[in-house]
Coordinates of C-alpha atoms in Angstrom, one line a residue:
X1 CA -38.1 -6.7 -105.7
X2 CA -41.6 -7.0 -104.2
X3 CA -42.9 -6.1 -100.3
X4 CA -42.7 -7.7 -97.5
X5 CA -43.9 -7.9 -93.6
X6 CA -40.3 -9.3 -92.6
X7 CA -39.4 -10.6 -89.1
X8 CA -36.2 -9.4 -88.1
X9 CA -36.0 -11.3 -84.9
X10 CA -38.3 -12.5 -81.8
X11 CA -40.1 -10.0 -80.5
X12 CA -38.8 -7.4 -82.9
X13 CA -41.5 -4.8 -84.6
X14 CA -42.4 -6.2 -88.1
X15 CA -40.8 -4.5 -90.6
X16 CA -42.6 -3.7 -94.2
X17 CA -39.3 -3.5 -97.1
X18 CA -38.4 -5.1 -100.1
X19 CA -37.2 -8.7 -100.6
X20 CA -35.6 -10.4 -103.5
X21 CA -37.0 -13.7 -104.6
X22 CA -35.3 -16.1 -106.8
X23 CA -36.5 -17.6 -109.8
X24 CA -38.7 -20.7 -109.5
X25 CA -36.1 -23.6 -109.6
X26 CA -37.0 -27.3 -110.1
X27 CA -40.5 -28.6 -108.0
X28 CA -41.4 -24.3 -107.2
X29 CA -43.7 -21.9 -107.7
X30 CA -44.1 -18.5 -107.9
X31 CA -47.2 -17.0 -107.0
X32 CA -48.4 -12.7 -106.8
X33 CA -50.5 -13.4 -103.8
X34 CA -54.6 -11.9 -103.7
X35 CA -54.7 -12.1 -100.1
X36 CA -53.3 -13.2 -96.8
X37 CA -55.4 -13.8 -93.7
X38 CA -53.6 -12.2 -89.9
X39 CA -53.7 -15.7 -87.9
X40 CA -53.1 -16.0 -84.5
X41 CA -50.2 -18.8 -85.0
X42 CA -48.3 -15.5 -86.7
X43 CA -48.3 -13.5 -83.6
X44 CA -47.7 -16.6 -82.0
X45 CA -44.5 -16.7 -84.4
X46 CA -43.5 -12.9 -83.8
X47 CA -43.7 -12.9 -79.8
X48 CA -41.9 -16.7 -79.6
X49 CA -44.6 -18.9 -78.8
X50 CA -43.8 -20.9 -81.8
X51 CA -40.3 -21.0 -82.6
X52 CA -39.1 -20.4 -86.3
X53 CA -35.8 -19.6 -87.7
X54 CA -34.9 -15.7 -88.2
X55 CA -35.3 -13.0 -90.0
X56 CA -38.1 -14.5 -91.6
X57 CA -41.1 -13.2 -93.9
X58 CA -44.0 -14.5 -91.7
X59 CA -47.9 -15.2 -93.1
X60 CA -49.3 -18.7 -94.1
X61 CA -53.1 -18.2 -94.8
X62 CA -53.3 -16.8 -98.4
X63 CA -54.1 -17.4 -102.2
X64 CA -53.0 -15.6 -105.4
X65 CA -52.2 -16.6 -108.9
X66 CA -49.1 -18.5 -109.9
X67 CA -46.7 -16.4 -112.2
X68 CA -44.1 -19.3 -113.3
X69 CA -43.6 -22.6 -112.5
X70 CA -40.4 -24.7 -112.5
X71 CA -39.5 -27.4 -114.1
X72 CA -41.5 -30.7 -113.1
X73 CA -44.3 -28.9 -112.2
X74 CA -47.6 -30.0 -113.7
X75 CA -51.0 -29.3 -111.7
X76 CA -50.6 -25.8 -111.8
X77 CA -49.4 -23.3 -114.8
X78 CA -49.3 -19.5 -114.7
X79 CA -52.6 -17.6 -114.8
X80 CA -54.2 -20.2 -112.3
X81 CA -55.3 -19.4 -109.1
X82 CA -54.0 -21.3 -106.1
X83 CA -54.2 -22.0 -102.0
X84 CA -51.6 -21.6 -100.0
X85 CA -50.8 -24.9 -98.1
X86 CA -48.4 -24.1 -95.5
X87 CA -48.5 -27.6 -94.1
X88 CA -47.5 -30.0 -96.7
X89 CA -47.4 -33.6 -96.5
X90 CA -44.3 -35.6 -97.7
X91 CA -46.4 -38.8 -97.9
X92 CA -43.7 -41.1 -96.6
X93 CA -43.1 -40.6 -93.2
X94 CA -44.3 -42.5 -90.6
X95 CA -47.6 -40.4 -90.1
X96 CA -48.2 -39.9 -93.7
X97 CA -48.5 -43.9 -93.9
X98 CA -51.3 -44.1 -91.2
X99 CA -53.1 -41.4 -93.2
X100 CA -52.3 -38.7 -90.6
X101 CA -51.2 -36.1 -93.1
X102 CA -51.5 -33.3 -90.5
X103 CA -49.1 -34.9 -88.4
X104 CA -46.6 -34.7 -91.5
X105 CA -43.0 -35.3 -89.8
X106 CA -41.5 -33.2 -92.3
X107 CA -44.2 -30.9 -93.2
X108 CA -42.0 -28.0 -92.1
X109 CA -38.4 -28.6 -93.1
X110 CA -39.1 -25.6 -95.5
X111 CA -39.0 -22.7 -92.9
X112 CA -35.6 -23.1 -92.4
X113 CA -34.4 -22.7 -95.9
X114 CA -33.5 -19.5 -97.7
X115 CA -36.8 -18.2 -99.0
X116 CA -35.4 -14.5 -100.2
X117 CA -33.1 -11.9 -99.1
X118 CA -32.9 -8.0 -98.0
X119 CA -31.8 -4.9 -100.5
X120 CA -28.9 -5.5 -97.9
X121 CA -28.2 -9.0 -98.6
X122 CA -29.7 -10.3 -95.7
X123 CA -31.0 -14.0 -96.1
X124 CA -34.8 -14.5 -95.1
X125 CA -36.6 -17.5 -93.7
X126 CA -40.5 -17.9 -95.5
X127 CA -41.9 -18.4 -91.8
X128 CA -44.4 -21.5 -92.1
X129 CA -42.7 -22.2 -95.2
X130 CA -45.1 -20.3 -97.1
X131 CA -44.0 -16.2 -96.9
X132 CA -47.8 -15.1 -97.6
X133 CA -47.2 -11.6 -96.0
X134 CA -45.6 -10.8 -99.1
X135 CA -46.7 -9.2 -102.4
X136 CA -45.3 -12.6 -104.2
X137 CA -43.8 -15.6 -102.7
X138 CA -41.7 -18.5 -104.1
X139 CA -42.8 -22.2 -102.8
X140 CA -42.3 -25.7 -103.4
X141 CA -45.0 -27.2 -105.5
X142 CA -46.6 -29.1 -102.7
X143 CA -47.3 -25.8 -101.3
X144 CA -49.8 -25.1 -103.8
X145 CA -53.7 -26.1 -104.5
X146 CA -55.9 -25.5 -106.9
X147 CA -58.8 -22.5 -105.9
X148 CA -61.6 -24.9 -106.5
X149 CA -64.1 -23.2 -108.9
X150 CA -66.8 -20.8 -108.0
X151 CA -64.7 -19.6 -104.8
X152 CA -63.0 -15.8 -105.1
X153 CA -59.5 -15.8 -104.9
X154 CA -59.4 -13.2 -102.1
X155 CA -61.7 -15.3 -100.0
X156 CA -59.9 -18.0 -100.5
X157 CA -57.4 -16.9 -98.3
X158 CA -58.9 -18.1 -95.4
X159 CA -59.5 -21.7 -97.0
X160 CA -55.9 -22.1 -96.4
X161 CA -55.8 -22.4 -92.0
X162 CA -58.7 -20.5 -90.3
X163 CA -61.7 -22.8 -92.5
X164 CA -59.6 -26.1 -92.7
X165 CA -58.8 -25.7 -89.1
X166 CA -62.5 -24.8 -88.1
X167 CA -64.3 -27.4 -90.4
X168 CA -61.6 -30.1 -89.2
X169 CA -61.9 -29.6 -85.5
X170 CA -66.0 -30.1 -86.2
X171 CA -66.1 -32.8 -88.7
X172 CA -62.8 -34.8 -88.2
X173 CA -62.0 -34.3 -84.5
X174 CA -64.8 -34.1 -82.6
X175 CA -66.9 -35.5 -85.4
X176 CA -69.9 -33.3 -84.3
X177 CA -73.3 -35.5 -84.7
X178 CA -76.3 -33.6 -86.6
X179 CA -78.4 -32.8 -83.1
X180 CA -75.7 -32.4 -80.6
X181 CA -74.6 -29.4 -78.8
X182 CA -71.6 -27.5 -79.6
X183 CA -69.9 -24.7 -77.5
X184 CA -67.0 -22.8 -78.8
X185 CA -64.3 -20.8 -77.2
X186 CA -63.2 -18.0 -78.9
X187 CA -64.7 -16.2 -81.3
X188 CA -62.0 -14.7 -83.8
X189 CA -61.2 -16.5 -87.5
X190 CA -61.2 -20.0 -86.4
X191 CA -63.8 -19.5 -83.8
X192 CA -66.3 -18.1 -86.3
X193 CA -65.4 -20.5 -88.8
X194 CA -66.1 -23.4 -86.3
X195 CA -69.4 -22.0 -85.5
X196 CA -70.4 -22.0 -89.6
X197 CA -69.3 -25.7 -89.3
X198 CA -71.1 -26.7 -86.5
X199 CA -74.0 -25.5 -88.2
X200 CA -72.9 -27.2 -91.2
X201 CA -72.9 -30.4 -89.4
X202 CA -76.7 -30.0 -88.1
X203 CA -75.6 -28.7 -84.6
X204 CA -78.6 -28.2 -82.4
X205 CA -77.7 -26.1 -79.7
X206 CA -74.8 -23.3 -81.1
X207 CA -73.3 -21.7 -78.0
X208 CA -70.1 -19.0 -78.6
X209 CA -68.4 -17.8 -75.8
X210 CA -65.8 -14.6 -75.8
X211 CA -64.1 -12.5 -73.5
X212 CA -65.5 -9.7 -75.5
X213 CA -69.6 -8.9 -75.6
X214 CA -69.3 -6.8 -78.6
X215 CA -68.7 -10.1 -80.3
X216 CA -72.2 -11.4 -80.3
X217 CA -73.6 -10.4 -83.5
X218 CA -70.5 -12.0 -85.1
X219 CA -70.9 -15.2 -83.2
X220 CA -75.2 -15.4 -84.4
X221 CA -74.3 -14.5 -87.8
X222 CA -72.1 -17.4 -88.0
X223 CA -74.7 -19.9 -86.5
X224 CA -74.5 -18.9 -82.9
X225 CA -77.7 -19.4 -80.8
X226 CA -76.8 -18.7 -77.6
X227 CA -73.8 -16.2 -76.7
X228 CA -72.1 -16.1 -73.0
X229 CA -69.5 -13.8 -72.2
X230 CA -66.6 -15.7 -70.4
X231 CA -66.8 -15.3 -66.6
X232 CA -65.6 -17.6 -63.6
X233 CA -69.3 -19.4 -64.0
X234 CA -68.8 -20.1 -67.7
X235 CA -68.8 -23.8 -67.5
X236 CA -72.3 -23.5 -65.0
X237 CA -73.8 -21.0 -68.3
X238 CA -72.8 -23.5 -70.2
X239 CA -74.4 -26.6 -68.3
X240 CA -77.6 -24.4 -67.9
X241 CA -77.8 -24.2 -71.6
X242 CA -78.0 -27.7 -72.2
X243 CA -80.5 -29.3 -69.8
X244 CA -78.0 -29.5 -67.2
X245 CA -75.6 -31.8 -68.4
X246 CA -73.2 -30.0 -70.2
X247 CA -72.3 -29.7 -73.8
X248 CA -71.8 -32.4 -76.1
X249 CA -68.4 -30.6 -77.5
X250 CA -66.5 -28.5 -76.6
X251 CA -63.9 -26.6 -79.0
X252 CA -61.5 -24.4 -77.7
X253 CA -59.9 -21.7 -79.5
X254 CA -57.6 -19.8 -77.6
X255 CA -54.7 -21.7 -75.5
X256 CA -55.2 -20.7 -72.7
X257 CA -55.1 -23.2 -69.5
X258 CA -57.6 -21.6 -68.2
X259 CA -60.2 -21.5 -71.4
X260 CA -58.9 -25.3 -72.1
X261 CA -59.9 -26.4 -68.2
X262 CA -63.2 -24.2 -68.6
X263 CA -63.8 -26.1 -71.9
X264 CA -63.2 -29.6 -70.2
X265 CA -65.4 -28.1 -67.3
X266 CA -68.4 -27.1 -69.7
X267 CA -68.7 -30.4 -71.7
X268 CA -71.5 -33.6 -70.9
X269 CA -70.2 -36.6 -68.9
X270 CA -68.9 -38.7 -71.5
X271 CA -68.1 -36.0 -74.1
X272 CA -65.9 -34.4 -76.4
X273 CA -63.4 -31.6 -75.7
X274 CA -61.1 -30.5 -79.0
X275 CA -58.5 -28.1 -78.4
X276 CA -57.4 -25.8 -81.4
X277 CA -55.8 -22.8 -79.9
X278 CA -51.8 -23.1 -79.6
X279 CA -50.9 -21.9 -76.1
X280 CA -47.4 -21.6 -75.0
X281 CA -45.3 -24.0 -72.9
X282 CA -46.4 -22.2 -69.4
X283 CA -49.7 -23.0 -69.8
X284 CA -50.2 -25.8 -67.8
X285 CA -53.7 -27.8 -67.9
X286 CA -54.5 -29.9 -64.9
X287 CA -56.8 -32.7 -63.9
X288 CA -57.1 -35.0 -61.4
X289 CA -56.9 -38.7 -61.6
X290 CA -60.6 -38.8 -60.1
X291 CA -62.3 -36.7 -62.6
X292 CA -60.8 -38.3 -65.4
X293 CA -62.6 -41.5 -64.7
X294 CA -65.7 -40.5 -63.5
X295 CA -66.3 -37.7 -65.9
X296 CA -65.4 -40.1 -69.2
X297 CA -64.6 -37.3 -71.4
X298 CA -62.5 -37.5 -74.3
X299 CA -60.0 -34.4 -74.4
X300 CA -58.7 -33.9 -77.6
X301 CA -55.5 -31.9 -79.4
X302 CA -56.4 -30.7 -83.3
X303 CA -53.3 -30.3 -85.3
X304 CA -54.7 -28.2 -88.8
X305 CA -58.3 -29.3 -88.1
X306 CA -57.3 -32.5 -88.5
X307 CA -57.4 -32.4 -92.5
X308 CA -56.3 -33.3 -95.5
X309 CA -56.1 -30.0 -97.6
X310 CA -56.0 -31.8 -101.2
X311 CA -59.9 -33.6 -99.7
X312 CA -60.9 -31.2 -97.7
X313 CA -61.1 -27.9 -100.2
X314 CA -63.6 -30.0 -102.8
X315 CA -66.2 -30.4 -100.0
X316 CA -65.2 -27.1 -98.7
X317 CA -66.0 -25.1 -102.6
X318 CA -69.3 -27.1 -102.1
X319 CA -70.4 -25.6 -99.1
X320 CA -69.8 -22.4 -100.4
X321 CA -71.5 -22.6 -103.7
X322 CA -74.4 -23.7 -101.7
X323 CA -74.5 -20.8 -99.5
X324 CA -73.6 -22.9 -96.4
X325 CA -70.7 -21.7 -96.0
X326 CA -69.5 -17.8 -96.4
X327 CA -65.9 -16.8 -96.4
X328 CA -66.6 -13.2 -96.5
X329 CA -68.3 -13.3 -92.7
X330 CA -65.0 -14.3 -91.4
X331 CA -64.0 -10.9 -92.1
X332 CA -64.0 -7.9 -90.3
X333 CA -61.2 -5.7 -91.0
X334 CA -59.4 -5.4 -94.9
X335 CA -56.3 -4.1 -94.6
X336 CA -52.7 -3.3 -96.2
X337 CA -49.1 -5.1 -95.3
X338 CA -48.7 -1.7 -93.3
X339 CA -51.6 -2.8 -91.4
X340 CA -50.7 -5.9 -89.8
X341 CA -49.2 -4.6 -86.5
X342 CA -52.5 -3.3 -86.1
X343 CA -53.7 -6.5 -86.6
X344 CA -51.9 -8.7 -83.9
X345 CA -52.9 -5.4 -81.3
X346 CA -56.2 -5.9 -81.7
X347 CA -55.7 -10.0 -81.8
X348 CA -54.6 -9.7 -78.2
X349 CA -57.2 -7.3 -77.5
X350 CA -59.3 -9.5 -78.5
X351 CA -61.0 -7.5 -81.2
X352 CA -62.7 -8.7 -84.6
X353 CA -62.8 -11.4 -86.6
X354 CA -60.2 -12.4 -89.2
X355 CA -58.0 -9.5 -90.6
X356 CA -57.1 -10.1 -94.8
X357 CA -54.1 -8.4 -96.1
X358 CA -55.7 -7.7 -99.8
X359 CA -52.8 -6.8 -101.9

């Protein structure tokens, strides 16, 4: 028996209790987790905004070290550390064959198996097919990469959605140009890990933008150089801050409508606008016919930043060897399973940075 944040339906309290895993069959593996990052897309799981079969052990941003393998599999043994890849590709579906492995048709067939059950007998679902709020989980092999070397295996938690997604939506969806302006819309995991990114990619003018002023120092640290708490004359701020014309990209973080049309609002004539924050199926975003042609802008959605995990975590480990890139600043509150509740409060509170269960 190990611990678990389990799901026992939408809406429902988490509940921290014992689960049962099974052995690793053929093509699994079973890995005693370092760490697991609190992502949005979890609450977004818990209150219904994403739908996943239930009861269900939630978490999908994590790393640990793999215990046993099953038979078949060969690139990672016990003792090794790994990256939790919630998204896997199958590499045969139609998407897979354009070279869209984000878009993976069937990169989520594994949240409705049985992952584990209850001390009751209760079967469990492993959430985004991963299970990482969990003190070990059991997953298919594709599941599973390599920590490249020189990263810490509690750090590289966050390799696993709130960097890839963050590095993607600046390098491979907007495709940020060394010099251009960059504006950001929420500053929590992904937010601040887009912000080190656009720096990354030689970003001239940094600006974050956040509901929450206390927020700032996060935002500089990460490469911020201007900050504007959001307001109804956000997109004006922003325009002001770049000559007049309006930011080359725009990334937005949260989901809203409102923070989507006020990214849209706040980019150049002619540029980019890369949405990263799920919102839920209310939120409706509206333009008219009008603007869309005279404005030119490209708007933009950004599945996973856009990025192959198995290409993206080499280039990644370089960044951070180099110093370019720092995990830890993504971090403001270390905390146990018991501590995730607290967690998703403070998400919608808007508080902090990333939250890492550290087992």
């Amino acid at each position: 028996m190990v611990r678990a944040a389990v799901l026992p339906a939408i809406g429902a309290p988490l509940e921290i209790t014992g689960i049962e895993l099974p052995e690793p069959g053929p093509g699994r593996v079973r890995v005693r987790l370092a760490a697991a990052g609190v992502c949005h897309s979890d609450l977004s799981l818990s209150n219904g905004t994403m739908r996943v079969p239930v009861p269900a052990v939630l978490g999908h941003e994590g790393a640990g070290t793999v215990v046993a393998v099953g038979e078949g599999v060969t690139h990672v043994a016990p003792g090794d550390g790994v990256v939790l890849n919630w998204a896997p590709s199958c590499g045969s579906c139609h998407h897979c064959g354009l070279g869209e492995v984000w878009l993976c048709a069937d990169a989520l067939t594994g949240a409705s198996s049985v992952h584990a059950i209850t001390e009751d007998g209760t079967e469990l679902h492993p959430g985004l097919n991963v299970a990482a709020f969990a003190e070990e989980t059991v997953v298919a092999a594709n599941c599973v990469l390599p920590v490249p070397d020189g990263v810490p295996l509690t750090d590289a938690a966050l390799l696993g959605c709130a960097v890839l997604t963050g590095y993607g939506a600046i390098h491979h969806s907007a495709r940020v140009r060394e010099g251009e302006s960059v504006v950001v819309f929420g500053v929590g995991g992904v937010g601040l890990a887009t912000l080190q990114s656009a720096r990354i990619a030689g970003a001239g003018t940094i600006i974050a933008v956040d509901v929450s002023p206390e927020k700032e120092a996060l935002a500089r640290q990460a490469g911020a150089t201007e900050f504007v708490v959001a307001s109804e004359t956000t997109a004006k701020e922003v325009r002001k801050l770049t000559g007049g014309q309006g930011a080359d990209v725009a990334v937005e973080c949260v989901g809203r409508a409102a923070t989507i049309r006020t990214a849209w609002d706040s980019t150049r004539r002619g540029g980019r606008t890369t949405v990263v924050g799920i919102g839920g199926k209310d939120q409706q975003v509206t333009f008219n016919a009008l603007e869309i042609f005279h404005w030119g802008r490209t708007l933009s959605g950004c599945v996973y930043g856009n990025s192959n995990p198995a290409e993206d975590l080499p280039v990644l480990a370089g960044h951070i060897r180099a110093g370019r890139l720092d995990l830890g600043a993504l971090v403001t509150d270390r905390i146990a399973l018991e501590g995730i509740p607290a967690a998703f409060e403070n998400m919608i509170a808007g508080k902090g940075g990333r939250a890492l269960v550290v087992f």
